[in-house]
Short mmCIF file of C-alpha atoms (C1' of nucleotides) in Angstrom, two decimals:
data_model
loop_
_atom_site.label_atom_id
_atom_site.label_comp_id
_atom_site.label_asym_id
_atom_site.label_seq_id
_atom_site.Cartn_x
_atom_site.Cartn_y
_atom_site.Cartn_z
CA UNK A 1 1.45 7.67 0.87
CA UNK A 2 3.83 9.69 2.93
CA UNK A 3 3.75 13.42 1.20
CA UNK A 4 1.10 15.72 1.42
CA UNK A 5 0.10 15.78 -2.62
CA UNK A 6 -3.20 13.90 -2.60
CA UNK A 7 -6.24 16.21 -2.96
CA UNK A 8 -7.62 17.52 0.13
CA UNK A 9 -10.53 15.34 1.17
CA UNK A 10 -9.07 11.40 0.19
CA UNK A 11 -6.29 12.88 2.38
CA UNK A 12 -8.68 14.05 5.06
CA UNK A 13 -11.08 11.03 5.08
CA UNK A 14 -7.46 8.87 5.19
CA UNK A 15 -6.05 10.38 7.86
CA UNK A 16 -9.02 10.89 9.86
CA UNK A 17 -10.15 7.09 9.96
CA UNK A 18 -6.61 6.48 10.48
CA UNK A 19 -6.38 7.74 13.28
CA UNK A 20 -9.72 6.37 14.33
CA UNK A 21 -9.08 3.14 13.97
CA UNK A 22 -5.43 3.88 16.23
CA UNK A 23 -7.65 5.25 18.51
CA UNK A 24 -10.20 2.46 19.03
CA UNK A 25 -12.81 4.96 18.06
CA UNK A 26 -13.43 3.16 14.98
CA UNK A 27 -13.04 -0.77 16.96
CA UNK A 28 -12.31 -3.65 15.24
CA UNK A 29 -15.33 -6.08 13.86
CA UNK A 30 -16.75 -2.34 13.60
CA UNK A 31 -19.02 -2.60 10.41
CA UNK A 32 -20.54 0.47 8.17
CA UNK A 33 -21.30 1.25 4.93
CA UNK A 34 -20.10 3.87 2.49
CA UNK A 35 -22.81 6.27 2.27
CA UNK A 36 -23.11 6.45 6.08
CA UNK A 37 -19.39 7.28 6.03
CA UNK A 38 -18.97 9.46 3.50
CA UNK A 39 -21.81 11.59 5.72
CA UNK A 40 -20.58 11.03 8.91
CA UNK A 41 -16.78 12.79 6.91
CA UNK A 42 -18.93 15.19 5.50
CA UNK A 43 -17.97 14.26 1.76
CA UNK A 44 -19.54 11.86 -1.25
CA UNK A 45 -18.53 8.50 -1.53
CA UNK A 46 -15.71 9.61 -4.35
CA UNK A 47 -13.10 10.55 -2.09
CA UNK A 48 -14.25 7.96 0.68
CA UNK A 49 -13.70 5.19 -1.50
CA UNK A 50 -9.79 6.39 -2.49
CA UNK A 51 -9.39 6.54 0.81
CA UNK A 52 -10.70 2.94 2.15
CA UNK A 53 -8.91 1.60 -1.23
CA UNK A 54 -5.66 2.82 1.09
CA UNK A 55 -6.85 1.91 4.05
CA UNK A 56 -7.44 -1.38 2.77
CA UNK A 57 -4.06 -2.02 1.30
CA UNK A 58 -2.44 -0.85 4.74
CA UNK A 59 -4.26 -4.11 6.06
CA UNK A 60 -6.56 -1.86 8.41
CA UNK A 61 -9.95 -2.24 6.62
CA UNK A 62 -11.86 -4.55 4.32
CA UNK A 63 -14.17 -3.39 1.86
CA UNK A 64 -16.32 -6.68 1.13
CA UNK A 65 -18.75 -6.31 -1.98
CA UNK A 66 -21.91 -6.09 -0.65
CA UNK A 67 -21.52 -5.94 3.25
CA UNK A 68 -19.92 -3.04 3.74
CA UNK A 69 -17.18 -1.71 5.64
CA UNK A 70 -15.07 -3.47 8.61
CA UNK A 71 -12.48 -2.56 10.58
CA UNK A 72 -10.26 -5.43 10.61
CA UNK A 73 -9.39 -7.06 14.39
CA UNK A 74 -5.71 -8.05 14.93
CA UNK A 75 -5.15 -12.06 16.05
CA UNK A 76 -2.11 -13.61 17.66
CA UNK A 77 -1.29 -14.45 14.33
CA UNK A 78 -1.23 -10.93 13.16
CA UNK A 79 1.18 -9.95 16.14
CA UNK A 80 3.62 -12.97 15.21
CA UNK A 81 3.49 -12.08 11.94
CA UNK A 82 4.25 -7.99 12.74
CA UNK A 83 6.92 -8.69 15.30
CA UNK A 84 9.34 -11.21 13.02
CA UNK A 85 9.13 -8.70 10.57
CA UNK A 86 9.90 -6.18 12.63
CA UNK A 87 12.46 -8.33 14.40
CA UNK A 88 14.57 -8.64 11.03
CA UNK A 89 13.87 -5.20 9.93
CA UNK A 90 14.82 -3.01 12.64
CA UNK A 91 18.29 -4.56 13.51
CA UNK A 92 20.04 -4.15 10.83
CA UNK A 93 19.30 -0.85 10.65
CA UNK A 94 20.44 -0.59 14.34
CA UNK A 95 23.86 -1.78 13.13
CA UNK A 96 23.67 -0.12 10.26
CA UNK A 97 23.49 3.17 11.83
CA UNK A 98 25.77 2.35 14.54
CA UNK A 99 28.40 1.84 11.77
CA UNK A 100 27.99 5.15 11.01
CA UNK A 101 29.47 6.77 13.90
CA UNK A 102 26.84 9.97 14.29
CA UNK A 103 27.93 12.61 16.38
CA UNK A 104 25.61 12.58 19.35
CA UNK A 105 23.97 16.06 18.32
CA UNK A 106 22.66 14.08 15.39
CA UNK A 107 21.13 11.50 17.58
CA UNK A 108 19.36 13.48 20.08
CA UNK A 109 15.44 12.24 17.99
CA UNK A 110 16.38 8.56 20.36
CA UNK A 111 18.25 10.51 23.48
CA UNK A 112 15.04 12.68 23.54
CA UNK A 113 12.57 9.82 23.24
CA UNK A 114 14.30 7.60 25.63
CA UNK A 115 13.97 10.78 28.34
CA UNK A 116 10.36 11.13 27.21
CA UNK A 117 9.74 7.19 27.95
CA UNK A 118 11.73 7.62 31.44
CA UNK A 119 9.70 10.70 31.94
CA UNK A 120 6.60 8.72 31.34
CA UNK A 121 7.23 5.82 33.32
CA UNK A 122 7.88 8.06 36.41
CA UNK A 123 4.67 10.02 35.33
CA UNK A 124 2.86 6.60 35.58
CA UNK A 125 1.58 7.50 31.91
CA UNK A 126 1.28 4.24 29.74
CA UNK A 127 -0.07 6.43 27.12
CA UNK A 128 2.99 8.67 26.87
CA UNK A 129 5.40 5.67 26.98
CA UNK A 130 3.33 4.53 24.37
CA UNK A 131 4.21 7.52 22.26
CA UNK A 132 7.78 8.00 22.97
CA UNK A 133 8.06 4.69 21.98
CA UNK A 134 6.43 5.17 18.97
CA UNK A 135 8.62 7.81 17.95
CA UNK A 136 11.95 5.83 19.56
CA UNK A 137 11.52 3.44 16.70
CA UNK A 138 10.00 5.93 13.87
CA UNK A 139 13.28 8.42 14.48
CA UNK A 140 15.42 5.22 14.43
CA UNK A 141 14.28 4.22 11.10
CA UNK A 142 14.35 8.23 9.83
CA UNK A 143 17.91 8.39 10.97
CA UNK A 144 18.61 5.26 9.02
CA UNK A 145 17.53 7.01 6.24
CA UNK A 146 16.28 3.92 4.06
CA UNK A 147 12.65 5.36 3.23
CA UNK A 148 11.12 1.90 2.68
CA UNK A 149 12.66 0.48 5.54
CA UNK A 150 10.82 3.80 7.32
CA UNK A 151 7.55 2.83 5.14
CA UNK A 152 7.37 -0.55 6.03
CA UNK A 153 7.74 -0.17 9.71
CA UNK A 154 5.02 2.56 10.14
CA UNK A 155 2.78 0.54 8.49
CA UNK A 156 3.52 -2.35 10.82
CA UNK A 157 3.74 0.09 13.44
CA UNK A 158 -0.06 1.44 12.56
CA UNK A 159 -1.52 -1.98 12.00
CA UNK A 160 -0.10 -3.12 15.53
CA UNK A 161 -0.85 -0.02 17.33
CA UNK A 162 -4.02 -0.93 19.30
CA UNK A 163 -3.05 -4.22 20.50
CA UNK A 164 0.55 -2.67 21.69
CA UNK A 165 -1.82 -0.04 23.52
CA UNK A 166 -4.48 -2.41 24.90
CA UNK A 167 -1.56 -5.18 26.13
CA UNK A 168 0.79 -2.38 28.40
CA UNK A 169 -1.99 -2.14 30.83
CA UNK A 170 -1.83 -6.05 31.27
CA UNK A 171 1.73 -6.19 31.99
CA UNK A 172 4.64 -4.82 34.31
CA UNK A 173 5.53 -1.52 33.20
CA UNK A 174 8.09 -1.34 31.07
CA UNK A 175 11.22 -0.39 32.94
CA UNK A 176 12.94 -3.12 30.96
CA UNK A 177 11.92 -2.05 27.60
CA UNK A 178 12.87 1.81 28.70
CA UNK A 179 16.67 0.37 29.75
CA UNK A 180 17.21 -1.48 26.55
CA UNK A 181 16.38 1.49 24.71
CA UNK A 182 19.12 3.89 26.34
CA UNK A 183 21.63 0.57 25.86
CA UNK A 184 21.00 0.82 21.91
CA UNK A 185 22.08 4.38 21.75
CA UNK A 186 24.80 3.35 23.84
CA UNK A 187 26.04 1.34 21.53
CA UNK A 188 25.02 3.13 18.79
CA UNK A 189 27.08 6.47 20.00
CA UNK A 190 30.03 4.58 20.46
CA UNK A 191 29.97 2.67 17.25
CA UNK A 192 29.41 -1.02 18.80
CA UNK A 193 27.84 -2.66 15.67
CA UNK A 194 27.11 -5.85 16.82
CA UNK A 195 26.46 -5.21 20.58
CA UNK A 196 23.76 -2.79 18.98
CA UNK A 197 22.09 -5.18 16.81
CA UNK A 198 21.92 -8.23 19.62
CA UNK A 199 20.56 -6.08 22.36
CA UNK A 200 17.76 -4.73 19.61
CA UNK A 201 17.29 -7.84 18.33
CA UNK A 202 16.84 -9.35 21.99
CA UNK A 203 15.03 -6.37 22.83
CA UNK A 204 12.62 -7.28 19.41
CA UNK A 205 12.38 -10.84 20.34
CA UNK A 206 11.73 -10.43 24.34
CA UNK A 207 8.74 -7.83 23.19
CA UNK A 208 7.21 -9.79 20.86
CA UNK A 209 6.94 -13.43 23.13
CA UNK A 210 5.70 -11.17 25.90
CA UNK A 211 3.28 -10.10 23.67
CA UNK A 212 1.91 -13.37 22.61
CA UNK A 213 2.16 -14.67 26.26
CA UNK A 214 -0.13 -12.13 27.08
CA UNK A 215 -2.76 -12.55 24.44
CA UNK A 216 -2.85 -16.09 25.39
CA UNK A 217 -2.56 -16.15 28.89
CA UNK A 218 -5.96 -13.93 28.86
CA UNK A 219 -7.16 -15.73 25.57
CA UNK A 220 -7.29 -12.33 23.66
CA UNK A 221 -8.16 -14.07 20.22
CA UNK A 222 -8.43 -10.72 18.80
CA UNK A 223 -7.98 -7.18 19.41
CA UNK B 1 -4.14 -6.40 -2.57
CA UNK B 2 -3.70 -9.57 -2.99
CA UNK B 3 -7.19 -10.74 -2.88
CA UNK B 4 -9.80 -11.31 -6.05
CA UNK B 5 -12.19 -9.39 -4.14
CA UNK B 6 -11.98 -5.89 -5.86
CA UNK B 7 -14.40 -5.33 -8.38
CA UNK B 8 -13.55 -6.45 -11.95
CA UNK B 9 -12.50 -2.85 -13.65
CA UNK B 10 -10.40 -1.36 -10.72
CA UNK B 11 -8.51 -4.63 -10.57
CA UNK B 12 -8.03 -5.12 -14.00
CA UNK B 13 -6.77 -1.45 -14.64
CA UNK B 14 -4.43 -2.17 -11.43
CA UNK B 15 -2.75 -5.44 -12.91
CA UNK B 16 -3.16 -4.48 -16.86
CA UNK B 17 -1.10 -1.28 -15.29
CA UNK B 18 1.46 -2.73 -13.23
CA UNK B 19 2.44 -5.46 -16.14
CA UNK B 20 2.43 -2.83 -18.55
CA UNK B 21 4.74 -1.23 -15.98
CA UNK B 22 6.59 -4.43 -15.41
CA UNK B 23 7.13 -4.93 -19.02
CA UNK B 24 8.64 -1.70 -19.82
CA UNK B 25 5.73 -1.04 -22.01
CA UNK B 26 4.83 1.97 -19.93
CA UNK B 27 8.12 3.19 -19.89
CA UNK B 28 9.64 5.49 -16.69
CA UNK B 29 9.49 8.95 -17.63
CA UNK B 30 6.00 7.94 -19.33
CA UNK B 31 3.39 10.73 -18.27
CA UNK B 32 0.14 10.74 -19.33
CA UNK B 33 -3.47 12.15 -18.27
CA UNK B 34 -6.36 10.14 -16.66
CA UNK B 35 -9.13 10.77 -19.56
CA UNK B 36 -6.64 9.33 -22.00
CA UNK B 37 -5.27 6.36 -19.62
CA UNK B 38 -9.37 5.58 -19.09
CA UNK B 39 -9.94 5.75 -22.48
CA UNK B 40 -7.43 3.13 -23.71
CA UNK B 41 -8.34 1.13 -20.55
CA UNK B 42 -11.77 1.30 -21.50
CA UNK B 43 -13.38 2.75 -18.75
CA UNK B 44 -14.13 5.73 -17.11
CA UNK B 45 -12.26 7.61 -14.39
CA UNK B 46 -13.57 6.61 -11.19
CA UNK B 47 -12.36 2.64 -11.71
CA UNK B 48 -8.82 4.40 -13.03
CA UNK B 49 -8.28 6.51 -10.26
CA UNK B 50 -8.51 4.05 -7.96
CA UNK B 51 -6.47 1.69 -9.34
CA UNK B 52 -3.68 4.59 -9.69
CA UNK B 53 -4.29 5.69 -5.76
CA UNK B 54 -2.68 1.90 -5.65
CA UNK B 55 -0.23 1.97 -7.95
CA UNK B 56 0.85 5.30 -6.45
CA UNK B 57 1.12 3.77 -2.86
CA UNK B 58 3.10 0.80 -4.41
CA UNK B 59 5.91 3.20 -5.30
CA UNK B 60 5.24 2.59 -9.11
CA UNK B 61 3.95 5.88 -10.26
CA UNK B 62 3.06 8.76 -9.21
CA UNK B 63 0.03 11.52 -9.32
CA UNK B 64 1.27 14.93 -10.14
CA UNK B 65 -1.91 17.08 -8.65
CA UNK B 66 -2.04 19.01 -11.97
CA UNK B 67 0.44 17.48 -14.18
CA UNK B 68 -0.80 13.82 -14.66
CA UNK B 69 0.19 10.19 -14.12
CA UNK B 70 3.86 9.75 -13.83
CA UNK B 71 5.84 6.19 -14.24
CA UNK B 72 8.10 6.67 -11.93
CA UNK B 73 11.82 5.88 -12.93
CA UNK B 74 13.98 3.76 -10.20
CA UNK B 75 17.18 4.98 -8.70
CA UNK B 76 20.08 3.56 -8.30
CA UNK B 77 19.25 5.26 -4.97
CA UNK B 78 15.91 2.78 -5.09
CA UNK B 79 17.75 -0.19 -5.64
CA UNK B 80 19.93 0.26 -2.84
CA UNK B 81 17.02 0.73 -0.48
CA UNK B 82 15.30 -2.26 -2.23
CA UNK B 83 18.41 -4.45 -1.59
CA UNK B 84 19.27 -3.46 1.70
CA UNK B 85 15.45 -4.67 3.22
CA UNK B 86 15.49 -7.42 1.07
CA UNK B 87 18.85 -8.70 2.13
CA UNK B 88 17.32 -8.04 6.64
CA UNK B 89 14.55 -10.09 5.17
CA UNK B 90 15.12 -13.26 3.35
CA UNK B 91 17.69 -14.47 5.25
CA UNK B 92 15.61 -14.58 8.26
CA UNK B 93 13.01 -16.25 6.92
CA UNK B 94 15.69 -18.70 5.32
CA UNK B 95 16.93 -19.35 8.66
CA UNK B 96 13.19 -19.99 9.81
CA UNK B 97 12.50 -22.41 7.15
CA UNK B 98 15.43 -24.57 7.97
CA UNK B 99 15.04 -24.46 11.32
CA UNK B 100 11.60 -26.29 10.25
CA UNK B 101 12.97 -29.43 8.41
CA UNK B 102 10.18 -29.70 5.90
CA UNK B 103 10.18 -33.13 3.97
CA UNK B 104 11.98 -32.63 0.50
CA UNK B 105 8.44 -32.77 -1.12
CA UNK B 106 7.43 -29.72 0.09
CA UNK B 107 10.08 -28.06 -0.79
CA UNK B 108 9.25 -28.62 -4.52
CA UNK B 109 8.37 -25.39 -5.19
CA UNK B 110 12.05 -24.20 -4.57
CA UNK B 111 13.59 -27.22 -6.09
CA UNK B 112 11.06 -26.93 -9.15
CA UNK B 113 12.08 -23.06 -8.94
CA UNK B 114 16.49 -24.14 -9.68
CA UNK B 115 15.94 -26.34 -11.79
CA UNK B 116 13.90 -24.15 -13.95
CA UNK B 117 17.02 -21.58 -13.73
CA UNK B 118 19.37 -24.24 -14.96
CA UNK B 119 17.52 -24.94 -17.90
CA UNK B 120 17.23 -21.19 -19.16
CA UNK B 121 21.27 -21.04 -18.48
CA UNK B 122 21.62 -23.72 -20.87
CA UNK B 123 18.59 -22.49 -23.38
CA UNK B 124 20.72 -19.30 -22.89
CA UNK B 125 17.19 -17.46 -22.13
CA UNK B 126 17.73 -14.62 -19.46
CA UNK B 127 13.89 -14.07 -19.75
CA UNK B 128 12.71 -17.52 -18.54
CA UNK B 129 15.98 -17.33 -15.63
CA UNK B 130 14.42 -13.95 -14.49
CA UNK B 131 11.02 -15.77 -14.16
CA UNK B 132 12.16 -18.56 -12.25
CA UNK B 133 14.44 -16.94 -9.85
CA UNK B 134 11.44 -14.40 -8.98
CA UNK B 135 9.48 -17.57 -8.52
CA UNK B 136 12.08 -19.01 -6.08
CA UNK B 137 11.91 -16.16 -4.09
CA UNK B 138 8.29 -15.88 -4.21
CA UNK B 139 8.03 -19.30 -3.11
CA UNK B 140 10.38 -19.21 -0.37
CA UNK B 141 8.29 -16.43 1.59
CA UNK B 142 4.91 -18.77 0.36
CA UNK B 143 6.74 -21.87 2.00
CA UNK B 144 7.77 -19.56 5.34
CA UNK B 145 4.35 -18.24 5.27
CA UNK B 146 4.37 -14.93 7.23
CA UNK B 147 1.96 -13.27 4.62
CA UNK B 148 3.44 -9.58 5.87
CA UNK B 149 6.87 -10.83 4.68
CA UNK B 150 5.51 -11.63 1.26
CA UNK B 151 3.61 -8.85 0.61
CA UNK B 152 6.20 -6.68 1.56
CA UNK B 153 8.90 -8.86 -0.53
CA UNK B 154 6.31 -8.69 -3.85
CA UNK B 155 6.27 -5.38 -3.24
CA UNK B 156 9.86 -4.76 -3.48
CA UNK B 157 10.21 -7.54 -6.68
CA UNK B 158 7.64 -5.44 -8.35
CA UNK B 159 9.44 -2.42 -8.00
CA UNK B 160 12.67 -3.36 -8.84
CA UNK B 161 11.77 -5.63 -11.91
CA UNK B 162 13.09 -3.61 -14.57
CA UNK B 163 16.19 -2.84 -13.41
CA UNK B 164 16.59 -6.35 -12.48
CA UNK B 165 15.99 -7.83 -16.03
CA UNK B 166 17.74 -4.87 -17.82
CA UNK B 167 21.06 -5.29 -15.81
CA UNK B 168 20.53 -9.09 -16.43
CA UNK B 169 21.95 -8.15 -20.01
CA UNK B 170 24.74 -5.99 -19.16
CA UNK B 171 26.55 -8.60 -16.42
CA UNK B 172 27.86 -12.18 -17.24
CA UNK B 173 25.53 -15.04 -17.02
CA UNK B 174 23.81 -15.64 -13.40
CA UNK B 175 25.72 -19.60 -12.73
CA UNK B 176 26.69 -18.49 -9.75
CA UNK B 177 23.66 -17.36 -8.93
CA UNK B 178 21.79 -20.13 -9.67
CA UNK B 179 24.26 -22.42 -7.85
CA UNK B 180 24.05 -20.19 -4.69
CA UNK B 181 20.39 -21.06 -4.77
CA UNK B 182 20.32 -24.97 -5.25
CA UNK B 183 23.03 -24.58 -2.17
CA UNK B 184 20.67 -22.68 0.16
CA UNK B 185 17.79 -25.40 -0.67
CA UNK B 186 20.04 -28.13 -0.03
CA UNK B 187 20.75 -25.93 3.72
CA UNK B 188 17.24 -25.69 4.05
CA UNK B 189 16.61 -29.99 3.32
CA UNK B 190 19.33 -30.74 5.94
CA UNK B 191 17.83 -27.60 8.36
CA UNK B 192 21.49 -26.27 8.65
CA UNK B 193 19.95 -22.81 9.57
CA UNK B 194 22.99 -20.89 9.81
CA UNK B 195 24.48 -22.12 6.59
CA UNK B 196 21.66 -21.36 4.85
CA UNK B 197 21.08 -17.68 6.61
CA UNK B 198 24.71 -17.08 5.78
CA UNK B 199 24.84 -18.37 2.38
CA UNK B 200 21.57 -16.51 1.26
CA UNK B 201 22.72 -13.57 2.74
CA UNK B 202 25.82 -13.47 1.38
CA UNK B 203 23.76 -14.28 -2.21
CA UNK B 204 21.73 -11.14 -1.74
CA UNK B 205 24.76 -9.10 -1.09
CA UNK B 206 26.53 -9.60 -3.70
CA UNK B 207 23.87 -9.62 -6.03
CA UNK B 208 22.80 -5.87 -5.08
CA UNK B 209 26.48 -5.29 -5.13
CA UNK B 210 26.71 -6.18 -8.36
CA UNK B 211 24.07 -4.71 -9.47
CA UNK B 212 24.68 -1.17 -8.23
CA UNK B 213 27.72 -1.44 -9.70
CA UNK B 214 26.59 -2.12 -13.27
CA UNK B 215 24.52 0.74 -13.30
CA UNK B 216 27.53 2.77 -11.83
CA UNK B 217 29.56 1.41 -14.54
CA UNK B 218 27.07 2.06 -17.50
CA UNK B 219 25.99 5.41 -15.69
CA UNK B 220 22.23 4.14 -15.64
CA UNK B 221 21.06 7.14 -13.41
CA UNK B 222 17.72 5.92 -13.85
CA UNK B 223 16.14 2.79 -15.59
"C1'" DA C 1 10.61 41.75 -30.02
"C1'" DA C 2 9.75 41.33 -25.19
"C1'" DA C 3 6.78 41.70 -21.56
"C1'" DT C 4 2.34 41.78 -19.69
"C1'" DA C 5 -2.48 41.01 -19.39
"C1'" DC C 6 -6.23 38.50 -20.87
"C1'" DT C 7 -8.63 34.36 -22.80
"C1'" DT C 8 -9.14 29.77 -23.62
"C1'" DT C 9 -8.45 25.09 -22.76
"C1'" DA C 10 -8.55 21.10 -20.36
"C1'" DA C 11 -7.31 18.19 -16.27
"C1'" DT C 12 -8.27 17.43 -11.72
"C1'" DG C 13 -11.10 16.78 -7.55
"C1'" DT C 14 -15.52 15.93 -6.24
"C1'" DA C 15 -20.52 15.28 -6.47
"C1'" DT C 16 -24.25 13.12 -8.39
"C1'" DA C 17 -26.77 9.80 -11.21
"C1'" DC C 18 -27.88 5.22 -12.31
"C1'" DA C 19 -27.92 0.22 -13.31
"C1'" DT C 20 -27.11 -4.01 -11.05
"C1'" DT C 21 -27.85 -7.12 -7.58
"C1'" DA C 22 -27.33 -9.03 -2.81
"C1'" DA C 23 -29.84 -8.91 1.23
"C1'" DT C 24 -33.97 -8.31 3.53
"C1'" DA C 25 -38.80 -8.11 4.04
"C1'" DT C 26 -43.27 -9.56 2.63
"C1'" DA C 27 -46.58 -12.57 0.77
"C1'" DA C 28 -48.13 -17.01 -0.82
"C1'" DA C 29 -48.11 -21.87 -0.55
"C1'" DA C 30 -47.28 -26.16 1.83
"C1'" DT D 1 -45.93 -22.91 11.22
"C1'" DT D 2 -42.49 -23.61 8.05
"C1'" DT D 3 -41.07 -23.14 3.49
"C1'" DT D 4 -40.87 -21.10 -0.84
"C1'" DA D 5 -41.59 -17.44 -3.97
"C1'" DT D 6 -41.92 -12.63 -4.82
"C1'" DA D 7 -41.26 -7.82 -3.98
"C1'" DT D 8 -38.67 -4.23 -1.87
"C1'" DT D 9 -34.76 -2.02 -0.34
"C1'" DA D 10 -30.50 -0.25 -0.50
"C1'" DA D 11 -25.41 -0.71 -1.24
"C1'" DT D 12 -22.06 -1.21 -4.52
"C1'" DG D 13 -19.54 -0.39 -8.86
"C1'" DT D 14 -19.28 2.67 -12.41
"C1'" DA D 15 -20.37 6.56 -15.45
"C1'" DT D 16 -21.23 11.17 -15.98
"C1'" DA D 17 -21.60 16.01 -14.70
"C1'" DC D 18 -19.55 20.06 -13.08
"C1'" DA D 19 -16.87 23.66 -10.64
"C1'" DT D 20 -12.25 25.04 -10.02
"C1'" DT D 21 -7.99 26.33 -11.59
"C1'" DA D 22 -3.28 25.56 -13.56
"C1'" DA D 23 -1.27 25.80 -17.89
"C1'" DA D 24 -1.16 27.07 -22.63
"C1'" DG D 25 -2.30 30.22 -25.97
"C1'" DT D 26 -3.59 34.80 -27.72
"C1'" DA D 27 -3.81 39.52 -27.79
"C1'" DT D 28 -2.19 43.89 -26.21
"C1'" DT D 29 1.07 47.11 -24.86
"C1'" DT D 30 5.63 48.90 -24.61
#
DNA sequence: AAATACTTTAATGTATACATTAATATAAAA
DNA sequence: TTTTATATTAATGTATACATTAAAGTATTT
């Protein structure tokens, strides 16, 4: 799911509607059917199908039996569900790494993406934040080392992706979020365990109730 | 993944597989080649292959591009990764059942689940404990009902299965275990929530504890 | 006998073929 | 016109076909 093995195409046709679907290219309630895919991917249905089996089991498509294709839409419910996972997930492996006592050099994945989330946020570029933020949590989890831990996240990551995107234009900007971040390596470079996993785990908490707040103040029933 | 929808062959070559896998029947270390594996599953490829691309991103074998189907062997490596989310998991949602002071009848399920271990401690049968203490766990992410934290939860069970029940022969018998878990559903009745986070966290640790060190003790680099 | 080149085998990755059947369109009946 | 029955269409689920190519086996050379 994560190396490079799989044959060529099933890979391609994977990552491309992927990244599609992340993208908004591909939105949700969109509906199609194989053949017309497998054309549009330049491929037969063989590949295609490995590759929505996938797609299906990361909770980003449904194949039903005789309709088709769709690209599933993300509720409230979804979010809720995304964010208390994440929420008991990510930290522990805050503390965990904190208890570690890295030498900065080895942290510089988070000092770089925290400057690339300031950057953005003086840039005005909700896109970029986006990203560095993104990778903030993905090099967190790498760093941690745990690789389901890692696979688990990006998944939840992916499947929560669009809404995340589509919900930072509706609030304040995220100076907040930005600060929090640098705190965690704070604490994290100087080996504060449990001042590391609070501020995440407020950090975790705050994000995901803004979320929701948002979704319902504009009665975004799906995204 | 969790749905009947699938079409009958690819779902029954993805279960038939995974309890043959389960069962030890397909052992780790097992390799063979899709024309055979279709053959005794009584089908052809296509149905096979997809069921593997599943199995594959369930962590429970692996396709070698040119070498065949792999059962892949777990790690004491795995289990520690297995443990570790496990243990940031189930305590939460512990915590988040309490919190919700379900009538006793509800709770059945879990009650049903302990008393089910008692009886195989006294019938001596380590199978039918196994069983019931996957079903208590199972039940308790059913009963919390984040379906993310399930899947993710079956997931892990499913991988870590056969270590589990092999190491269940090489320790002492599990009463502490099973008295750990009528404790955290008697938490979860009387919503303490941070007795019964505490006490099923502590559970968890020492039960990958324990386990790790079994197979550090028998030198089981791989099971 | 060891090393190299060549041949054969067979497994994968992918395309195509095909039977089944749900969904739609069309026609017949009320 | 509405309803029911029938015919048509076309998408899925699965089998089969086939080209490619790694690996194993054989022959050739030294």
């Amino acid at each position: 799911m994560m190396q490079k093995s799989r044959s060529s195409l099933v890979n391609d046709a994977y990552r491309r509607l992927k990244q599609e679907i992340r993208s908004n290219r591909l939105p949700p309630g969109f509906h199609g059917t194989e053949p017309e895919m497998a054309e549009r991917l330049g491929m037969s249905r063989t590949p295609l199908r490995e590759a929505l089996v996938l797609l299906e089991a990361d909770g980003l498509v449904e194949m039903k039996p005789r309709r088709g294709i769709y690209i599933l839409p993300i509720l409230p419910q979804d979010m809720k569900e995304i964010y208390e996972v994440l929420t008991a997930i990510e930290p522990e492996a805050v503390a965990s790494l904190a208890a570690r006592k890295l030498p900065e050099k080895e942290l510089m994945p988070l000092i770089d993406a925290t400057a690339r989330m300031e950057q953005a946020l003086e840039d005005d570029d909700l896109e970029a934040w986006a990203d560095a933020d993104d990778e903030f949590h993905k090099e967190l989890l790498v760093l941690h080392g745990n690789k389901r831990l890692l696979s688990i996240a990006s998944l939840l990551f992916d499947q929560a992706h669009r809404a995340r995107v589509i919900t930072l234009r509706m609030r304040e900007k995220p100076y907040r979020s930005t600060a929090e971040h640098k705190t965690v390596v704070e604490h994290i470079i100087k080996g504060e365990i449990e001042e590391a996993r609070n501020v995440y785990r407020e950090h975790r908490e705050r994000a995901g109730a803004e979320l929701l707040a948002i979704l319902a103040k504009y009665k975004l029933q799906q995204l």
